[in-house]
Coordinates of C-alpha atoms and ligand atoms in Angstrom, one line a residue:
X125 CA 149.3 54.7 131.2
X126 CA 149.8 58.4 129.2
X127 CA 153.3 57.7 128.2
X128 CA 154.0 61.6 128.0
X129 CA 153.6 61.9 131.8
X130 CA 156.9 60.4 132.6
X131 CA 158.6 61.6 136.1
X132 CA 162.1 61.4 136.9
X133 CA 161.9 61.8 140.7
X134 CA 165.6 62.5 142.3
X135 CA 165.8 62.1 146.0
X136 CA 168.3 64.0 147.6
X137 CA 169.2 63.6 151.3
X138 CA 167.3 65.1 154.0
X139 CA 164.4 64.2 156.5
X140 CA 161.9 65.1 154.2
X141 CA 163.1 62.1 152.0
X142 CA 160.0 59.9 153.8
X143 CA 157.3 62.0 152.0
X144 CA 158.5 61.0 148.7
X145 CA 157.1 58.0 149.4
X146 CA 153.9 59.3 149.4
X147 CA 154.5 61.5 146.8
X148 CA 155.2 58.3 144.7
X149 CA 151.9 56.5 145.6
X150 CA 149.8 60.3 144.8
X151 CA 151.6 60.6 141.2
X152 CA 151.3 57.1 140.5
X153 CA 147.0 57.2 141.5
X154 CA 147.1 60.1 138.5
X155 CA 148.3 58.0 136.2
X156 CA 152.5 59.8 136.6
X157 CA 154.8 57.2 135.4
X158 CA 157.6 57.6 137.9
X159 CA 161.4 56.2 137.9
X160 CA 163.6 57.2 140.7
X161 CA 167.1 58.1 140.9
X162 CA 168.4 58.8 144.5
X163 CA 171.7 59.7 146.2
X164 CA 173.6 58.0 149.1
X165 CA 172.9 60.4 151.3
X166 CA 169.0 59.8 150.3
X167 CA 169.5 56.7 151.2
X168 CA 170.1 57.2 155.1
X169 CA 166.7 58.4 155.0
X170 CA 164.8 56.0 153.0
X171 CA 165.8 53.1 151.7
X172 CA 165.7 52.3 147.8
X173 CA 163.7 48.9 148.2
X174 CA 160.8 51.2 149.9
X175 CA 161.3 53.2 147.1
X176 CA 161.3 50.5 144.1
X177 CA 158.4 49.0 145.6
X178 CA 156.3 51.9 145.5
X179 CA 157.3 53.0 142.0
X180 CA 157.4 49.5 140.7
X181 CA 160.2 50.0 138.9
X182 CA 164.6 49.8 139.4
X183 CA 165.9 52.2 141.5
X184 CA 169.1 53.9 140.1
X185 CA 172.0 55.5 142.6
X186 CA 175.2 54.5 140.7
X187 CA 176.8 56.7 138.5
X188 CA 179.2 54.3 137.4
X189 CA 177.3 50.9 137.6
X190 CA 178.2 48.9 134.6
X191 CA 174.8 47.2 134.5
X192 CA 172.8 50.3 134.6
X193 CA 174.9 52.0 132.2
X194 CA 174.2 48.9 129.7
X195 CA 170.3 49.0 130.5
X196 CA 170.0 52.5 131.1
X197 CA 172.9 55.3 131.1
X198 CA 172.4 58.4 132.5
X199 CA 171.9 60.5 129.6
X200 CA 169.0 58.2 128.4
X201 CA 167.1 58.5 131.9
X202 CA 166.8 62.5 131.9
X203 CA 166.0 61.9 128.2
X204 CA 163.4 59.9 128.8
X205 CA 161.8 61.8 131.2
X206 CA 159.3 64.5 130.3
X207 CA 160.1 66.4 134.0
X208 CA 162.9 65.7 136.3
X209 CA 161.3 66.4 139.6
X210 CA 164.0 66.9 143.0
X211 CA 162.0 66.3 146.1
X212 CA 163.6 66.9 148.6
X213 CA 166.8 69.3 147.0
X214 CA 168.7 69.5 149.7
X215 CA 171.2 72.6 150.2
X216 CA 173.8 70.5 148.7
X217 CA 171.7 69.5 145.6
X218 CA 171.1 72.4 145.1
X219 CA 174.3 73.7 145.1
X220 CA 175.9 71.4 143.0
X221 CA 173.1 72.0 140.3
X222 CA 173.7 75.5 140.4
X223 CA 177.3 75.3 139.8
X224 CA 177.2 72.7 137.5
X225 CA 178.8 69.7 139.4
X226 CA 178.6 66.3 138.5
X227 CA 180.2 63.9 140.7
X228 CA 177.2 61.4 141.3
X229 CA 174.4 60.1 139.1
X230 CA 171.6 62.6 140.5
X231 CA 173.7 65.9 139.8
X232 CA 175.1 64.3 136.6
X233 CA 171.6 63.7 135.3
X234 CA 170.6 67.1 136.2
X235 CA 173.2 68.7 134.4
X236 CA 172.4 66.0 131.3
X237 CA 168.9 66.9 131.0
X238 CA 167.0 69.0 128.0
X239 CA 163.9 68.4 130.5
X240 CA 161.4 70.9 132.9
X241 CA 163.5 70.8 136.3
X242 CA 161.2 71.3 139.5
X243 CA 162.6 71.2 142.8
X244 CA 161.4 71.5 146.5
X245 CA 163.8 72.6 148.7
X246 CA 164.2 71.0 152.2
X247 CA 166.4 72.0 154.9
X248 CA 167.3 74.6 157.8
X249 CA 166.4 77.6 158.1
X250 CA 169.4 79.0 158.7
X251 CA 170.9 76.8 155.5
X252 CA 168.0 78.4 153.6
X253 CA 168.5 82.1 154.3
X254 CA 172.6 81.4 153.9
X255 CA 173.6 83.8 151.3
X256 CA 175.2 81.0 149.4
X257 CA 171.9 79.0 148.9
X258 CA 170.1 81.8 147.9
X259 CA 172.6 83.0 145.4
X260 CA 171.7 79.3 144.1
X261 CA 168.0 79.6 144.5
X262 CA 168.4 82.6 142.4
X263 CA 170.4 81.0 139.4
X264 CA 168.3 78.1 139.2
X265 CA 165.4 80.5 139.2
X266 CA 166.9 82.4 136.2
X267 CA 167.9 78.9 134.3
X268 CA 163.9 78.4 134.6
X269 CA 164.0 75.6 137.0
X270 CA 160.5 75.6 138.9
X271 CA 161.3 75.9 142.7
X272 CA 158.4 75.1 144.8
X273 CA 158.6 75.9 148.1
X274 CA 159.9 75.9 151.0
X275 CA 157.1 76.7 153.7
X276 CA 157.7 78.1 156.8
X277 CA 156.9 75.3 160.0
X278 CA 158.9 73.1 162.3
X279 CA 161.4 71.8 161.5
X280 CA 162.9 68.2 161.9
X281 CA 165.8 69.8 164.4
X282 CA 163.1 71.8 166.4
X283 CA 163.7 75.1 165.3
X284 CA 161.1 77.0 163.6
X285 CA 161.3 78.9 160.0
X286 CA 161.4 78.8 156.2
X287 CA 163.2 75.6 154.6
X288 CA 160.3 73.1 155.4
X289 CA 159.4 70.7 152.5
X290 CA 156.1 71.7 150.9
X291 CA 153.7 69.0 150.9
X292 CA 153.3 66.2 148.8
X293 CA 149.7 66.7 147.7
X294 CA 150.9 70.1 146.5
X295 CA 154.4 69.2 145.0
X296 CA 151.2 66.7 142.9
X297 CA 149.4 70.2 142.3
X298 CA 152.2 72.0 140.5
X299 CA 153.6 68.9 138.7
X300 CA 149.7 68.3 137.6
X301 CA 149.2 72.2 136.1
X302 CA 152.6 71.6 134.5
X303 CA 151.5 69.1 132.7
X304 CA 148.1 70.8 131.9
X305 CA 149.9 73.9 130.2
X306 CA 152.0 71.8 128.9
X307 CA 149.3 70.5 126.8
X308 CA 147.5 73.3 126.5
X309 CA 150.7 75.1 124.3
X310 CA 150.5 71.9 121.9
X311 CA 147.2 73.0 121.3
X312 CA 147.0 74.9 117.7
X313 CA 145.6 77.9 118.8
X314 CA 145.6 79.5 115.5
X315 CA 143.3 77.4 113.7
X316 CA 141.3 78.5 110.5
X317 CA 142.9 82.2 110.6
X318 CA 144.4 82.8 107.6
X319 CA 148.0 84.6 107.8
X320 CA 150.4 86.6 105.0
X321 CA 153.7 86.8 105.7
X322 CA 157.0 88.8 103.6
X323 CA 160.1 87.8 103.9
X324 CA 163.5 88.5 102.6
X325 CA 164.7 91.0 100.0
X326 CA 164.0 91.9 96.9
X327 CA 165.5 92.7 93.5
X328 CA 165.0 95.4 91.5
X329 CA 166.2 95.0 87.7
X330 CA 168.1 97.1 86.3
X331 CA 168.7 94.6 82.7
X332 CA 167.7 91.3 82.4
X333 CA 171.5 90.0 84.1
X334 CA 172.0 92.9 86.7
X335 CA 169.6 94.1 89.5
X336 CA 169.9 95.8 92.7
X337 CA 169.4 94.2 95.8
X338 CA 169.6 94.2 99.8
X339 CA 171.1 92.3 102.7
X340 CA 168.1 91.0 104.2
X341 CA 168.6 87.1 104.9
X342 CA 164.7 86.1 105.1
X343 CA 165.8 84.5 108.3
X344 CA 163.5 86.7 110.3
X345 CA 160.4 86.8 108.0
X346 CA 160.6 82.8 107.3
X347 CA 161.0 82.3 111.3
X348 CA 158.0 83.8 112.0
X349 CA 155.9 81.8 108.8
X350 CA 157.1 78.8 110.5
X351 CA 156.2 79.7 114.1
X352 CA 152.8 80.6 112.8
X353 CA 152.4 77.5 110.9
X354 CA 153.0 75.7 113.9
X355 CA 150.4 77.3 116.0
X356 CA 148.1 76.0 113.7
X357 CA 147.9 79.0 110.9
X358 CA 147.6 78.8 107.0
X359 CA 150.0 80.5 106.5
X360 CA 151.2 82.2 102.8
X361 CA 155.0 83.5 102.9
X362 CA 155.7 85.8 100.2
X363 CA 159.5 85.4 99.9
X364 CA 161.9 87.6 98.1
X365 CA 164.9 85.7 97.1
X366 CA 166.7 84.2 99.5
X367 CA 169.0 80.9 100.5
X368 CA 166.9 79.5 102.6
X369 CA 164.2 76.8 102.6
X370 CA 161.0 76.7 102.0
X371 CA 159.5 76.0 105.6
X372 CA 157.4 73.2 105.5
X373 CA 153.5 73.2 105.8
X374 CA 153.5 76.6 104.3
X375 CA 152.3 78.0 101.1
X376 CA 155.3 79.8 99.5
X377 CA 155.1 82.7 96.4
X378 CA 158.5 83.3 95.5
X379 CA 158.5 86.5 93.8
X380 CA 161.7 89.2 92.8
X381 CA 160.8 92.4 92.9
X382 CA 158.5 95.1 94.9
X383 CA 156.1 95.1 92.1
X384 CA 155.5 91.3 91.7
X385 CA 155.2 91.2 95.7
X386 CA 152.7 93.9 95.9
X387 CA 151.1 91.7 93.1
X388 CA 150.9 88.4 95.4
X389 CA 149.9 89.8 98.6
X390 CA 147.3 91.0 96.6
X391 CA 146.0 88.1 94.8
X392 CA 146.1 85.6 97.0
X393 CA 142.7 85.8 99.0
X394 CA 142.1 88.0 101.8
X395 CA 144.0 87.2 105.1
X396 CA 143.2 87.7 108.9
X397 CA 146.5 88.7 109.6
X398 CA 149.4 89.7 107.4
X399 CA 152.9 90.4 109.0
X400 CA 155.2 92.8 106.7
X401 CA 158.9 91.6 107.4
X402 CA 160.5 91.8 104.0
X403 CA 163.0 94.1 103.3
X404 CA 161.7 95.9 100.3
X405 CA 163.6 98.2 97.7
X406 CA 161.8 101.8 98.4
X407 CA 163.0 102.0 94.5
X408 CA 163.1 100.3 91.4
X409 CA 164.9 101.0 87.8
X410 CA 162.6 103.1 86.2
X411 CA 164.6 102.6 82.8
X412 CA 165.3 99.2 83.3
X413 CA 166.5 97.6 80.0
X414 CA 164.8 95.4 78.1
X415 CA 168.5 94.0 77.1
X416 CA 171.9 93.8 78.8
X417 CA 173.1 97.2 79.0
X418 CA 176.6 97.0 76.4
X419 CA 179.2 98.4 77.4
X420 CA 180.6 101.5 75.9
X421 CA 183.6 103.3 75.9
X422 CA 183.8 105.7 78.1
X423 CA 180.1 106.2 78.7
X424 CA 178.6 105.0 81.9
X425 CA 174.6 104.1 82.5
X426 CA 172.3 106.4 84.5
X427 CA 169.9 104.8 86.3
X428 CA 166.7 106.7 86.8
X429 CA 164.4 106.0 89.7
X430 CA 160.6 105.3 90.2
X431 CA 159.3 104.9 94.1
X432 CA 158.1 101.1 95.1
X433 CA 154.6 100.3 96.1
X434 CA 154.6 100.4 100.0
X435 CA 153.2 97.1 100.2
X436 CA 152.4 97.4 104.1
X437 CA 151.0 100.7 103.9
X438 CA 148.8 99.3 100.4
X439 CA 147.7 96.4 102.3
X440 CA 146.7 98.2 105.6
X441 CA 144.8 100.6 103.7
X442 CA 143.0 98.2 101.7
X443 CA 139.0 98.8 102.9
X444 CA 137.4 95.9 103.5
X445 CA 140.3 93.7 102.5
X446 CA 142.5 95.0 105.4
X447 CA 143.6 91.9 107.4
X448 CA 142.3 92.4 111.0
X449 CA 145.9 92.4 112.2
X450 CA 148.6 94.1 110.2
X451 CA 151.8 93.6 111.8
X452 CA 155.1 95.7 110.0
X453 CA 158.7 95.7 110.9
X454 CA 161.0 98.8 110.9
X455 CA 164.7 99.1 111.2
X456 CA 166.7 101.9 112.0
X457 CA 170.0 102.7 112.8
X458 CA 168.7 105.9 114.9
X459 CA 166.1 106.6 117.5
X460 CA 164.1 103.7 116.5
X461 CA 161.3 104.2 118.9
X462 CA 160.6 107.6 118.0
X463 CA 160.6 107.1 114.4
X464 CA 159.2 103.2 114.5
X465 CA 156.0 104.8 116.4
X466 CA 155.5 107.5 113.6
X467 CA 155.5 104.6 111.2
X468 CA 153.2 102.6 112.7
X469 CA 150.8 105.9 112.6
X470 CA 151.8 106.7 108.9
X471 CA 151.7 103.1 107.4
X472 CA 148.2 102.6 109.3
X473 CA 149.3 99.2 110.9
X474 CA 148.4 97.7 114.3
X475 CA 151.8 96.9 115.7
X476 CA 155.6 97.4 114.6
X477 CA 158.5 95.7 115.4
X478 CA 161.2 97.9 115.4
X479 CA 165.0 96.7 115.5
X480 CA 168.4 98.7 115.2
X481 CA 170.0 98.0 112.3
X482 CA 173.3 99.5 112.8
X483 CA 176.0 97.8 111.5
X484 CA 177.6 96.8 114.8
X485 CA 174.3 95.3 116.1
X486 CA 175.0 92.7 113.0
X487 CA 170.9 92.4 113.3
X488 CA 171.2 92.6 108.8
X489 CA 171.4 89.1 108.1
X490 CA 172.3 87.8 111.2
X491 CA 170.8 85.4 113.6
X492 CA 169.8 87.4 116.6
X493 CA 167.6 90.7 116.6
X494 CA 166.7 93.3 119.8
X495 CA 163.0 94.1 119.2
X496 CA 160.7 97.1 120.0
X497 CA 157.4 96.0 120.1
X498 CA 155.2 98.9 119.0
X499 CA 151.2 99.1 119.5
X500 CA 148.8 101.5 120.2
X501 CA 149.1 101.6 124.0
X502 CA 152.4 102.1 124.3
X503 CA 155.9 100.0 123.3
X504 CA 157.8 97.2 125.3
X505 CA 161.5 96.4 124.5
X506 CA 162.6 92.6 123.8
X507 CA 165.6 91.6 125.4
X508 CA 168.1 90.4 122.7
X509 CA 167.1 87.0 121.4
X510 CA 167.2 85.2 118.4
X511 CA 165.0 85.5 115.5
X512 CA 162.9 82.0 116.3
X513 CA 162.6 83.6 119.7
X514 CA 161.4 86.8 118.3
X515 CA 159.1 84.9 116.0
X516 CA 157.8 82.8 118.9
X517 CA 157.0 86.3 120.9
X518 CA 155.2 87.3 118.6
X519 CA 153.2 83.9 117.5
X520 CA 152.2 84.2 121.4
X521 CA 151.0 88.2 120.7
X522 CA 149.1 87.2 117.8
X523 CA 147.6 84.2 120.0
X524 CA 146.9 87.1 122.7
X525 CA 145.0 88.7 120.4
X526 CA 142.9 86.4 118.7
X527 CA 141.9 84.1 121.9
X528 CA 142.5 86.8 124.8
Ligands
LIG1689 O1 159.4 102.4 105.3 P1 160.2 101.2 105.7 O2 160.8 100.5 104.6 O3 161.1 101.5 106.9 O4 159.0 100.3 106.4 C1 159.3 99.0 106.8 C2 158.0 98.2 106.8 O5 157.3 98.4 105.7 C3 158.3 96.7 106.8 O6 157.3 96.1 107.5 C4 158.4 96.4 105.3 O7 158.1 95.0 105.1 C5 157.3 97.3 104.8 N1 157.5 97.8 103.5 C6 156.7 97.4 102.5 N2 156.8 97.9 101.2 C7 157.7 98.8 100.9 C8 158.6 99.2 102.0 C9 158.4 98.7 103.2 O8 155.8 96.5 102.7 N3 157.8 99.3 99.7

């Protein structure tokens, strides 16, 4: 048995309640480890000994039953599920999971889960096109719960419309390509290529005790090393300093300033794809001291100014030791499409990410960021999410681009 493939199966009430049974026997012949969890109404329609001899296994309906709550409480059976699958969700199953009820074990369950939710709907028509279950439908929809179904057909009362059960060979479809992307996303799809990353800020001396610096937290740039790492990259992050940890799996090159970044991106090998999120000084202490600067009376220090290496714009220029995929970032606290797309043009790279950085967005160091993703076809805006999220988005671009 493929212990990954476990199926919690909740039975709500409703006619259709029969065809779990041979929805039981069809996900048990492909190898589904199934465990039911039903509710009293459910039971009017089928009883639980049908139901525990075709899934060989206890079947659990009390909430509050001491014994299953010392074998198995309800937190541990939506844990140990890898779907919860509600076949049939009544109108009243539905309800309650859309509003958050909990007042028996299938609905508490629901609402305990971490799990993939399916469910295939079952009732009257006139209960399916109510305004109330559809508002339901709806919210579930948006919470990503996988509705499937209902069909249009006869119904058990006689009258004729949408709110039959789908079918049990095709509830077995969907739960089987589930599973099947499922594993195909655990797949490392970015095996072999080579990736740079740049994270954080960096320092610019101005003595040997004092340097000027930015806000960047490295929380955006070390997201994304790690999301790439776990697709299956070698991935190099080129970190300014920053408080965070090293993520793990990755090769890190801490480095201070623009200079000695330039310097690593550049001697480490030659990359596939190198993703430009540090935040780097555009200047750097041309007189830097040698010594702490004294101080004298009366007499303040002028700092003179030299321009930074523009590492991206180096790197993406770089001939035949251009990356395949240069990737940049650009925040802006104005018109950051407009002036996102001219840097994307001026800095030669394939795509920007382009996020406002105005103070009230609290983007600068903080842990969610509204990306711009700019290419050469055009630009789609990100909804807000948080910088794992963002790095994720664009783990699954770079994926896009490399397998198609
Ligand atoms: O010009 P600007 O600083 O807005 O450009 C931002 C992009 O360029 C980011 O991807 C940043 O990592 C990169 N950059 C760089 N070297 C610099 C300045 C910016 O790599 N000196």
């Amino acid at each position: 048995m493929n212990k990954t493939r476990k199926i919690l199966l909740i039975v709500s009430g409703g006619i259709a309640a029969y065809k779990t049974l041979s929805l039981i026997r069809l996900l048990r012949e492909n190898e589904f480890q199934v465990r039911v969890v039903m509710t009293k109404a459910a039971e009017q329609f089928v009883t639980p000994l049908s139901l525990a001899s075709l899934s060989e296994d206890k079947v659990y309906t009390d909430l509050f039953s001491l014994t299953d709550e010392a074998e198995m409480g309800h937190i541990q059976l939506s844990r140990d599920a890898d779907l919860l699958l509600v076949v049939p969700a009544s109108a009243d199953l539905m309800s309650k999971m859309a509003n958050g009820m909990c007042n028996d074990l299938a609905s508490t369950v629901l609402l305990a889960t971490d799990k993939p939710v399916m469910i295939a709907p079952a009732m009257n028509v006139r209960m399916w096109h109510h305004p109330a279950t559809q508002d339901n439908f709806a919210k579930l929809k948006s919470r990503d719960v996988k509705v499937i179904g209902p069909v249009e057909g006869v119904m058990a009362c006689g009258e004729y419309g949408l709110g039959r059960m789908v079918e049990p060979e095709e509830i077995l479809e969907v739960v089987k390509t589930h599973f099947e992307e499922v594993a195909n996303s655990k797949q490392p799809l970015l095996i072999g290529r080579k990736v740079l990353v740049t994270s954080g800020p960096t320092h610019e001396p101005i003595d040997p005790v004092r340097y000027i610096a930015n806000r960047s937290s490295g929380r955006q740039g070390h997201a994304i090393a790690t999301a790439l790492q776990k697709a299956g990259a070698e991935v190099t992050l080129v970190s300014g300093p920053t408080r965070l940890a090293d993520p793990v799996g990755v090769k890190v090159i801490h480095v201070e300033s623009a200079c000695a970044m330039l310097d690593a991106c550049q001697e480490n090998g030659r990359f596939d794809v190198a993703v430009f999120a540090a935040a780097v000084a555009d200047w750097r202490v041309k007189n830097a001291g040698a010594q702490k600067t004294k101080k004298e009376n009366g007499k303040l220090p002028v700092l003179e100014f030299a321009e930074n290496p523009d590492i991206l714009k180096t790197v993406s220029n770089a001939g035949n030791d251009r990356p395949e995929l240069v990737v940049g970032f650009a925040a802006e606290t104005e018109n950051v499409v407009e002036y996102a797309s001219a840097k994307r043009i001026r800095k030669s790279c394939d795509w920007i990410l382009a996020n406002d950085v105005s103070p009230e967005t609290g983007t600068f160091g903080g842990e969610k960021n509204s990306i711009h993703f700019i290419h050469s076809a055009g630009v789609e805006s990100w909804e807000e999410m948080s910088k794992q999220a963002v790095a994720e988005r664009l783990v699954e671009k770079v994926v896009a681009y490399f397998n198609g």
